[in-house]
Amino acid sequence: MQILQANRALLSRLLPGVEAEHLTVRQGQFHQVVIGSDRVVCLPRTEAAAARLPHRAAVLRLLAGFDLGFRTPRPLLEGGAQGTDKLSFLVLSRVPGDPLEADALEDPQIAEAAAAQYVTLLTELARIGQQEKVRAALPAPRDRWRRFAADVRAELFEFMSDAGRRRAERELTALDGLPQVNAAVVHGDLGAENVLWECHDGLPILSGVIDWDEVTIGDPAEDLAAIDASYGSDFLNQVLALGGWSDSTITTRIAVIRTTFALQQALSAHRDGDEEQLADGLTGYR
């Protein structure tokens, strides 16, 4: 509740008529998010995250222009500016729904329904990833994984133990075999907490997807790896089978990319000067 007390005046203005006890605070990698009944307020954790807010708002406006079959947050109000003493914030529409708990997938009907909707989600992201205006707004990074590996070695190895560096080197070396795939819009953090569902007649209905901070053009294997990390290989295989993606090439890419998630978090945190997120990302490397 510290964030509510520290930003009481601002939050009272942005979320009028809402009492503090009715607000929920979520700690994200880049933002602290205060959730009201119909809107959320994103407060950047660092100056670097604040500087990215205008781009984030622009991307969300772009996504809102597509009929994706699920909701994405819509920017409602922006405040603050880089280089000023005003607190930066971004107010977004609240997407209804809740994450799907992993144990819910023990029911075969629920698992089948959720897997089919994940296929639809990823298919839609692939579809809009071919749109010229989307590719212009989200330029595909060149040699992404090779550059990532080089940056981790240069920027993070000094914080690791000898054993941690050996582990990281094994994971980074595996990236050398990844092809450059720029086939789709990639959410970049499609873990269970960012995919929201509502229940109708006992079955989950995909309500929306939130937290598009790391969206880019790239390899859908990255989003599939996040599904694997959240729900396990059995559910991932169900998604792959329904989507017609059950080939060894994509499963290899998924496995390799999944090992990089902690290092991705640590590298972003290091560049943002976020010591808490850096320490969390490097937990297994120290």
mmCIF file of C-alpha atoms in Angstrom:
data_model
loop_
_atom_site.group_PDB
_atom_site.id
_atom_site.type_symbol
_atom_site.label_atom_id
_atom_site.label_comp_id
_atom_site.label_asym_id
_atom_site.label_seq_id
_atom_site.Cartn_x
_atom_site.Cartn_y
_atom_site.Cartn_z
ATOM 1 C CA MET A 1 0.000 0.000 0.000
ATOM 2 C CA GLN A 2 3.041 2.298 0.115
ATOM 3 C CA ILE A 3 2.560 3.307 -3.514
ATOM 4 C CA LEU A 4 -1.018 4.367 -2.764
ATOM 5 C CA GLN A 5 0.076 6.598 0.085
ATOM 6 C CA ALA A 6 3.002 8.107 -1.825
ATOM 7 C CA ASN A 7 0.822 8.981 -4.831
ATOM 8 C CA ARG A 8 -2.473 9.672 -3.077
ATOM 9 C CA ALA A 9 -3.192 13.035 -4.711
ATOM 10 C CA LEU A 10 -2.389 11.841 -8.224
ATOM 11 C CA LEU A 11 -4.383 8.637 -7.876
ATOM 12 C CA SER A 12 -7.362 10.512 -6.457
ATOM 13 C CA ARG A 13 -7.358 12.650 -9.592
ATOM 14 C CA LEU A 14 -6.873 9.770 -12.025
ATOM 15 C CA LEU A 15 -9.258 7.368 -10.264
ATOM 16 C CA PRO A 16 -11.944 9.717 -8.921
ATOM 17 C CA GLY A 17 -14.400 8.356 -6.408
ATOM 18 C CA VAL A 18 -12.459 5.157 -5.776
ATOM 19 C CA GLU A 19 -11.399 4.479 -2.201
ATOM 20 C CA ALA A 20 -7.885 3.160 -1.592
ATOM 21 C CA GLU A 21 -9.183 -0.084 -0.083
ATOM 22 C CA HIS A 22 -10.868 -0.879 -3.409
ATOM 23 C CA LEU A 23 -7.641 -0.565 -5.397
ATOM 24 C CA THR A 24 -5.276 -3.391 -6.266
ATOM 25 C CA VAL A 25 -1.549 -2.856 -6.788
ATOM 26 C CA ARG A 26 0.420 -5.083 -9.121
ATOM 27 C CA GLN A 27 4.212 -5.003 -9.282
ATOM 28 C CA GLY A 28 5.437 -5.503 -12.844
ATOM 29 C CA GLN A 29 8.946 -5.579 -14.226
ATOM 30 C CA PHE A 30 8.728 -2.060 -15.630
ATOM 31 C CA HIS A 31 5.751 -0.485 -13.848
ATOM 32 C CA GLN A 32 3.734 -0.436 -10.701
ATOM 33 C CA VAL A 33 0.115 -0.797 -11.770
ATOM 34 C CA VAL A 34 -2.781 0.505 -9.697
ATOM 35 C CA ILE A 35 -5.997 -1.226 -10.715
ATOM 36 C CA GLY A 36 -9.377 0.439 -10.286
ATOM 37 C CA SER A 37 -12.834 -0.709 -11.303
ATOM 38 C CA ASP A 38 -12.656 0.342 -14.946
ATOM 39 C CA ARG A 39 -9.175 1.750 -15.481
ATOM 40 C CA VAL A 40 -5.594 1.186 -14.401
ATOM 41 C CA VAL A 41 -2.752 3.604 -13.732
ATOM 42 C CA CYS A 42 0.771 2.611 -14.780
ATOM 43 C CA LEU A 43 3.541 4.278 -12.775
ATOM 44 C CA PRO A 44 7.012 3.567 -14.204
ATOM 45 C CA ARG A 45 9.559 2.031 -11.858
ATOM 46 C CA THR A 46 12.512 3.840 -13.451
ATOM 47 C CA GLU A 47 13.281 6.885 -15.589
ATOM 48 C CA ALA A 48 14.020 4.595 -18.528
ATOM 49 C CA ALA A 49 10.581 3.008 -18.231
ATOM 50 C CA ALA A 50 9.029 6.480 -18.041
ATOM 51 C CA ALA A 51 10.771 7.464 -21.262
ATOM 52 C CA ARG A 52 9.173 4.484 -23.027
ATOM 53 C CA LEU A 53 5.595 5.351 -22.013
ATOM 54 C CA PRO A 54 4.769 7.400 -25.156
ATOM 55 C CA HIS A 55 5.862 4.519 -27.398
ATOM 56 C CA ARG A 56 3.885 2.066 -25.290
ATOM 57 C CA ALA A 57 0.762 4.222 -25.635
ATOM 58 C CA ALA A 58 1.255 4.479 -29.403
ATOM 59 C CA VAL A 59 1.554 0.701 -29.755
ATOM 60 C CA LEU A 60 -1.578 0.139 -27.689
ATOM 61 C CA ARG A 61 -3.504 2.577 -29.879
ATOM 62 C CA LEU A 62 -2.295 0.652 -32.906
ATOM 63 C CA LEU A 63 -3.422 -2.682 -31.446
ATOM 64 C CA ALA A 64 -6.796 -1.224 -30.489
ATOM 65 C CA GLY A 65 -7.430 -0.535 -34.175
ATOM 66 C CA PHE A 66 -7.549 -4.257 -35.005
ATOM 67 C CA ASP A 67 -10.377 -6.686 -34.422
ATOM 68 C CA LEU A 68 -8.340 -9.333 -32.637
ATOM 69 C CA GLY A 69 -11.201 -11.159 -30.971
ATOM 70 C CA PHE A 70 -9.908 -10.179 -27.528
ATOM 71 C CA ARG A 71 -9.410 -6.912 -25.683
ATOM 72 C CA THR A 72 -6.207 -4.966 -25.269
ATOM 73 C CA PRO A 73 -5.791 -1.982 -22.925
ATOM 74 C CA ARG A 74 -6.676 1.375 -24.512
ATOM 75 C CA PRO A 75 -4.714 4.499 -23.533
ATOM 76 C CA LEU A 76 -6.981 7.058 -21.875
ATOM 77 C CA LEU A 77 -4.602 9.652 -20.464
ATOM 78 C CA GLU A 78 -0.868 10.334 -20.366
ATOM 79 C CA GLY A 79 1.034 12.570 -17.999
ATOM 80 C CA GLY A 80 4.512 13.760 -17.189
ATOM 81 C CA ALA A 81 7.353 14.174 -19.622
ATOM 82 C CA GLN A 82 10.966 13.155 -19.793
ATOM 83 C CA GLY A 83 13.220 15.861 -18.407
ATOM 84 C CA THR A 84 10.542 17.409 -16.175
ATOM 85 C CA ASP A 85 9.862 17.018 -12.474
ATOM 86 C CA LYS A 86 6.315 15.809 -13.111
ATOM 87 C CA LEU A 87 5.531 12.202 -12.310
ATOM 88 C CA SER A 88 5.004 10.180 -15.481
ATOM 89 C CA PHE A 89 1.959 7.958 -15.739
ATOM 90 C CA LEU A 90 -0.245 6.215 -18.261
ATOM 91 C CA VAL A 91 -3.933 5.567 -17.653
ATOM 92 C CA LEU A 92 -5.380 2.578 -19.499
ATOM 93 C CA SER A 93 -8.794 0.993 -19.781
ATOM 94 C CA ARG A 94 -9.108 -2.053 -17.558
ATOM 95 C CA VAL A 95 -9.431 -5.360 -19.356
ATOM 96 C CA PRO A 96 -11.889 -7.585 -17.460
ATOM 97 C CA GLY A 97 -11.065 -11.128 -16.461
ATOM 98 C CA ASP A 98 -8.548 -13.082 -14.443
ATOM 99 C CA PRO A 99 -5.589 -15.339 -15.210
ATOM 100 C CA LEU A 100 -6.346 -19.008 -15.720
ATOM 101 C CA GLU A 101 -4.943 -21.097 -12.893
ATOM 102 C CA ALA A 102 -2.762 -24.009 -13.969
ATOM 103 C CA ASP A 103 -4.759 -26.576 -12.003
ATOM 104 C CA ALA A 104 -7.892 -25.653 -13.981
ATOM 105 C CA LEU A 105 -6.303 -27.332 -16.982
ATOM 106 C CA GLU A 106 -6.589 -30.692 -15.256
ATOM 107 C CA ASP A 107 -10.143 -30.676 -16.636
ATOM 108 C CA PRO A 108 -9.812 -31.882 -20.275
ATOM 109 C CA GLN A 109 -12.696 -29.703 -21.497
ATOM 110 C CA ILE A 110 -11.176 -26.573 -19.990
ATOM 111 C CA ALA A 111 -7.734 -27.436 -21.357
ATOM 112 C CA GLU A 112 -9.114 -28.017 -24.848
ATOM 113 C CA ALA A 113 -11.090 -24.756 -24.812
ATOM 114 C CA ALA A 114 -8.119 -22.739 -23.553
ATOM 115 C CA ALA A 115 -5.695 -24.324 -26.020
ATOM 116 C CA ALA A 116 -7.976 -23.545 -28.965
ATOM 117 C CA GLN A 117 -8.198 -19.900 -27.905
ATOM 118 C CA TYR A 118 -4.438 -19.637 -27.497
ATOM 119 C CA VAL A 119 -4.181 -20.854 -31.096
ATOM 120 C CA THR A 120 -6.608 -18.121 -32.161
ATOM 121 C CA LEU A 121 -4.626 -15.526 -30.200
ATOM 122 C CA LEU A 122 -1.321 -16.495 -31.814
ATOM 123 C CA THR A 123 -2.909 -16.756 -35.258
ATOM 124 C CA GLU A 124 -4.248 -13.222 -34.935
ATOM 125 C CA LEU A 125 -0.846 -11.913 -33.862
ATOM 126 C CA ALA A 126 0.691 -13.587 -36.905
ATOM 127 C CA ARG A 127 -1.983 -12.037 -39.134
ATOM 128 C CA ILE A 128 -1.465 -8.462 -38.019
ATOM 129 C CA GLY A 129 2.288 -9.023 -38.063
ATOM 130 C CA GLN A 130 2.052 -8.942 -41.852
ATOM 131 C CA GLN A 131 0.443 -5.488 -41.863
ATOM 132 C CA GLU A 132 2.771 -2.800 -43.180
ATOM 133 C CA LYS A 133 1.783 -0.252 -40.524
ATOM 134 C CA VAL A 134 2.441 -2.758 -37.759
ATOM 135 C CA ARG A 135 5.849 -3.712 -39.095
ATOM 136 C CA ALA A 136 6.695 -0.002 -39.394
ATOM 137 C CA ALA A 137 5.700 0.641 -35.766
ATOM 138 C CA LEU A 138 7.428 -2.503 -34.484
ATOM 139 C CA PRO A 139 10.603 -2.905 -36.536
ATOM 140 C CA ALA A 140 12.062 -6.379 -36.297
ATOM 141 C CA PRO A 141 15.401 -6.364 -34.449
ATOM 142 C CA ARG A 142 18.270 -7.623 -36.593
ATOM 143 C CA ASP A 143 20.245 -10.631 -35.349
ATOM 144 C CA ARG A 144 18.269 -10.398 -32.143
ATOM 145 C CA TRP A 145 19.503 -13.512 -30.378
ATOM 146 C CA ARG A 146 23.149 -13.131 -31.347
ATOM 147 C CA ARG A 147 23.113 -9.531 -30.180
ATOM 148 C CA PHE A 148 21.335 -10.544 -26.988
ATOM 149 C CA ALA A 149 23.996 -13.155 -26.261
ATOM 150 C CA ALA A 150 26.786 -10.651 -26.848
ATOM 151 C CA ASP A 151 25.092 -8.062 -24.619
ATOM 152 C CA VAL A 152 24.588 -10.531 -21.766
ATOM 153 C CA ARG A 153 28.255 -11.494 -21.873
ATOM 154 C CA ALA A 154 29.349 -7.849 -21.937
ATOM 155 C CA GLU A 155 26.915 -6.449 -19.368
ATOM 156 C CA LEU A 156 25.906 -9.222 -16.978
ATOM 157 C CA PHE A 157 28.787 -11.678 -16.655
ATOM 158 C CA GLU A 158 30.525 -9.460 -14.108
ATOM 159 C CA PHE A 159 27.611 -9.954 -11.716
ATOM 160 C CA MET A 160 27.672 -13.767 -11.954
ATOM 161 C CA SER A 161 29.597 -16.448 -10.141
ATOM 162 C CA ASP A 162 31.895 -18.745 -12.112
ATOM 163 C CA ALA A 163 29.209 -21.434 -12.075
ATOM 164 C CA GLY A 164 26.628 -18.855 -13.144
ATOM 165 C CA ARG A 165 28.739 -17.765 -16.091
ATOM 166 C CA ARG A 166 29.163 -21.378 -17.190
ATOM 167 C CA ARG A 167 25.412 -21.906 -17.032
ATOM 168 C CA ALA A 168 24.740 -18.689 -18.936
ATOM 169 C CA GLU A 169 27.349 -19.585 -21.549
ATOM 170 C CA ARG A 170 25.622 -22.896 -22.235
ATOM 171 C CA GLU A 171 22.286 -21.138 -22.673
ATOM 172 C CA LEU A 172 23.715 -18.383 -24.845
ATOM 173 C CA THR A 173 25.672 -20.767 -27.048
ATOM 174 C CA ALA A 174 22.423 -22.567 -27.860
ATOM 175 C CA LEU A 175 21.098 -19.292 -29.316
ATOM 176 C CA ASP A 176 23.671 -19.494 -32.111
ATOM 177 C CA GLY A 177 21.556 -22.144 -33.805
ATOM 178 C CA LEU A 178 18.347 -20.094 -33.828
ATOM 179 C CA PRO A 179 17.225 -18.802 -37.219
ATOM 180 C CA GLN A 180 16.103 -15.215 -37.704
ATOM 181 C CA VAL A 181 12.291 -15.489 -37.672
ATOM 182 C CA ASN A 182 10.196 -12.329 -38.080
ATOM 183 C CA ALA A 183 6.849 -13.923 -38.818
ATOM 184 C CA ALA A 184 4.474 -12.408 -36.287
ATOM 185 C CA VAL A 185 3.719 -9.844 -33.664
ATOM 186 C CA VAL A 186 5.278 -11.291 -30.515
ATOM 187 C CA HIS A 187 3.824 -10.187 -27.186
ATOM 188 C CA GLY A 188 7.119 -10.918 -25.450
ATOM 189 C CA ASP A 189 5.698 -11.723 -22.014
ATOM 190 C CA LEU A 190 2.729 -14.008 -22.667
ATOM 191 C CA GLY A 191 2.836 -15.616 -19.239
ATOM 192 C CA ALA A 192 -0.371 -16.678 -17.547
ATOM 193 C CA GLU A 193 -0.626 -13.436 -15.538
ATOM 194 C CA ASN A 194 -0.995 -11.375 -18.722
ATOM 195 C CA VAL A 195 -3.729 -13.449 -20.388
ATOM 196 C CA LEU A 196 -7.166 -12.833 -18.869
ATOM 197 C CA TRP A 197 -10.233 -15.048 -19.023
ATOM 198 C CA GLU A 198 -13.909 -14.980 -18.104
ATOM 199 C CA CYS A 199 -16.010 -18.060 -17.394
ATOM 200 C CA HIS A 200 -19.137 -18.879 -19.400
ATOM 201 C CA ASP A 201 -21.041 -22.119 -18.840
ATOM 202 C CA GLY A 202 -18.081 -23.535 -16.984
ATOM 203 C CA LEU A 203 -15.565 -22.914 -19.779
ATOM 204 C CA PRO A 204 -12.920 -20.186 -20.082
ATOM 205 C CA ILE A 205 -13.419 -17.442 -22.661
ATOM 206 C CA LEU A 206 -10.390 -15.347 -23.588
ATOM 207 C CA SER A 207 -11.168 -11.828 -22.436
ATOM 208 C CA GLY A 208 -7.978 -9.941 -23.165
ATOM 209 C CA VAL A 209 -4.214 -9.665 -23.117
ATOM 210 C CA ILE A 210 -2.367 -7.035 -21.090
ATOM 211 C CA ASP A 211 1.207 -5.806 -20.504
ATOM 212 C CA TRP A 212 2.487 -5.205 -24.042
ATOM 213 C CA ASP A 213 5.745 -3.558 -22.935
ATOM 214 C CA GLU A 214 7.983 -5.982 -24.824
ATOM 215 C CA VAL A 215 5.935 -6.413 -27.992
ATOM 216 C CA THR A 216 7.934 -6.702 -31.209
ATOM 217 C CA ILE A 217 8.015 -8.433 -34.570
ATOM 218 C CA GLY A 218 9.697 -11.778 -34.153
ATOM 219 C CA ASP A 219 9.407 -15.489 -33.567
ATOM 220 C CA PRO A 220 6.092 -16.842 -32.199
ATOM 221 C CA ALA A 221 8.191 -19.513 -30.486
ATOM 222 C CA GLU A 222 8.910 -16.870 -27.838
ATOM 223 C CA ASP A 223 5.235 -16.579 -26.903
ATOM 224 C CA LEU A 224 4.858 -20.349 -27.046
ATOM 225 C CA ALA A 225 7.803 -20.634 -24.643
ATOM 226 C CA ALA A 226 5.935 -18.381 -22.207
ATOM 227 C CA ILE A 227 2.890 -20.664 -22.436
ATOM 228 C CA ASP A 228 5.194 -23.605 -21.694
ATOM 229 C CA ALA A 229 6.668 -21.803 -18.680
ATOM 230 C CA SER A 230 3.205 -21.038 -17.307
ATOM 231 C CA TYR A 231 1.326 -24.254 -17.966
ATOM 232 C CA GLY A 232 3.842 -26.994 -18.770
ATOM 233 C CA SER A 233 4.701 -29.161 -21.725
ATOM 234 C CA ASP A 234 1.452 -31.159 -21.875
ATOM 235 C CA PHE A 235 -0.631 -28.043 -22.430
ATOM 236 C CA LEU A 236 1.969 -26.575 -24.786
ATOM 237 C CA ASN A 237 1.837 -29.730 -26.896
ATOM 238 C CA GLN A 238 -1.940 -29.426 -27.053
ATOM 239 C CA VAL A 239 -1.614 -25.865 -28.349
ATOM 240 C CA LEU A 240 1.029 -26.915 -30.875
ATOM 241 C CA ALA A 241 -1.101 -29.799 -32.150
ATOM 242 C CA LEU A 242 -4.221 -27.659 -32.535
ATOM 243 C CA GLY A 243 -2.235 -24.958 -34.306
ATOM 244 C CA GLY A 244 -0.493 -27.392 -36.632
ATOM 245 C CA TRP A 245 2.893 -26.340 -35.254
ATOM 246 C CA SER A 246 4.156 -29.714 -34.029
ATOM 247 C CA ASP A 247 7.456 -29.849 -35.883
ATOM 248 C CA SER A 248 10.862 -30.339 -34.342
ATOM 249 C CA THR A 249 12.127 -26.974 -35.567
ATOM 250 C CA ILE A 250 9.680 -24.901 -33.545
ATOM 251 C CA THR A 251 9.874 -27.134 -30.474
ATOM 252 C CA THR A 252 13.648 -26.706 -30.475
ATOM 253 C CA ARG A 253 13.312 -22.933 -30.725
ATOM 254 C CA ILE A 254 10.797 -22.925 -27.882
ATOM 255 C CA ALA A 255 13.113 -24.917 -25.618
ATOM 256 C CA VAL A 256 16.118 -22.707 -26.335
ATOM 257 C CA ILE A 257 14.246 -19.415 -25.953
ATOM 258 C CA ARG A 258 12.645 -20.478 -22.676
ATOM 259 C CA THR A 259 16.063 -20.776 -21.034
ATOM 260 C CA THR A 260 16.721 -17.076 -21.738
ATOM 261 C CA PHE A 261 13.771 -15.611 -19.813
ATOM 262 C CA ALA A 262 15.683 -14.862 -16.604
ATOM 263 C CA LEU A 263 18.581 -13.352 -18.541
ATOM 264 C CA GLN A 264 16.181 -11.225 -20.576
ATOM 265 C CA GLN A 265 14.714 -9.865 -17.354
ATOM 266 C CA ALA A 266 18.166 -9.219 -15.885
ATOM 267 C CA LEU A 267 19.476 -7.427 -18.972
ATOM 268 C CA SER A 268 16.452 -5.133 -19.185
ATOM 269 C CA ALA A 269 16.668 -4.408 -15.459
ATOM 270 C CA HIS A 270 20.390 -3.641 -15.643
ATOM 271 C CA ARG A 271 19.835 -1.159 -18.448
ATOM 272 C CA ASP A 272 16.974 0.481 -16.562
ATOM 273 C CA GLY A 273 18.955 0.670 -13.323
ATOM 274 C CA ASP A 274 16.409 -1.517 -11.519
ATOM 275 C CA GLU A 275 18.434 -3.348 -8.881
ATOM 276 C CA GLU A 276 15.501 -5.352 -7.546
ATOM 277 C CA GLN A 277 14.575 -6.851 -10.910
ATOM 278 C CA LEU A 278 18.253 -7.388 -11.764
ATOM 279 C CA ALA A 279 18.813 -9.403 -8.589
ATOM 280 C CA ASP A 280 15.687 -11.450 -9.239
ATOM 281 C CA GLY A 281 16.712 -12.230 -12.816
ATOM 282 C CA LEU A 282 20.201 -13.298 -11.769
ATOM 283 C CA THR A 283 19.087 -15.490 -8.867
ATOM 284 C CA GLY A 284 20.206 -18.697 -10.582
ATOM 285 C CA TYR A 285 23.516 -17.229 -11.772
ATOM 286 C CA ARG A 286 25.087 -16.069 -8.516
#
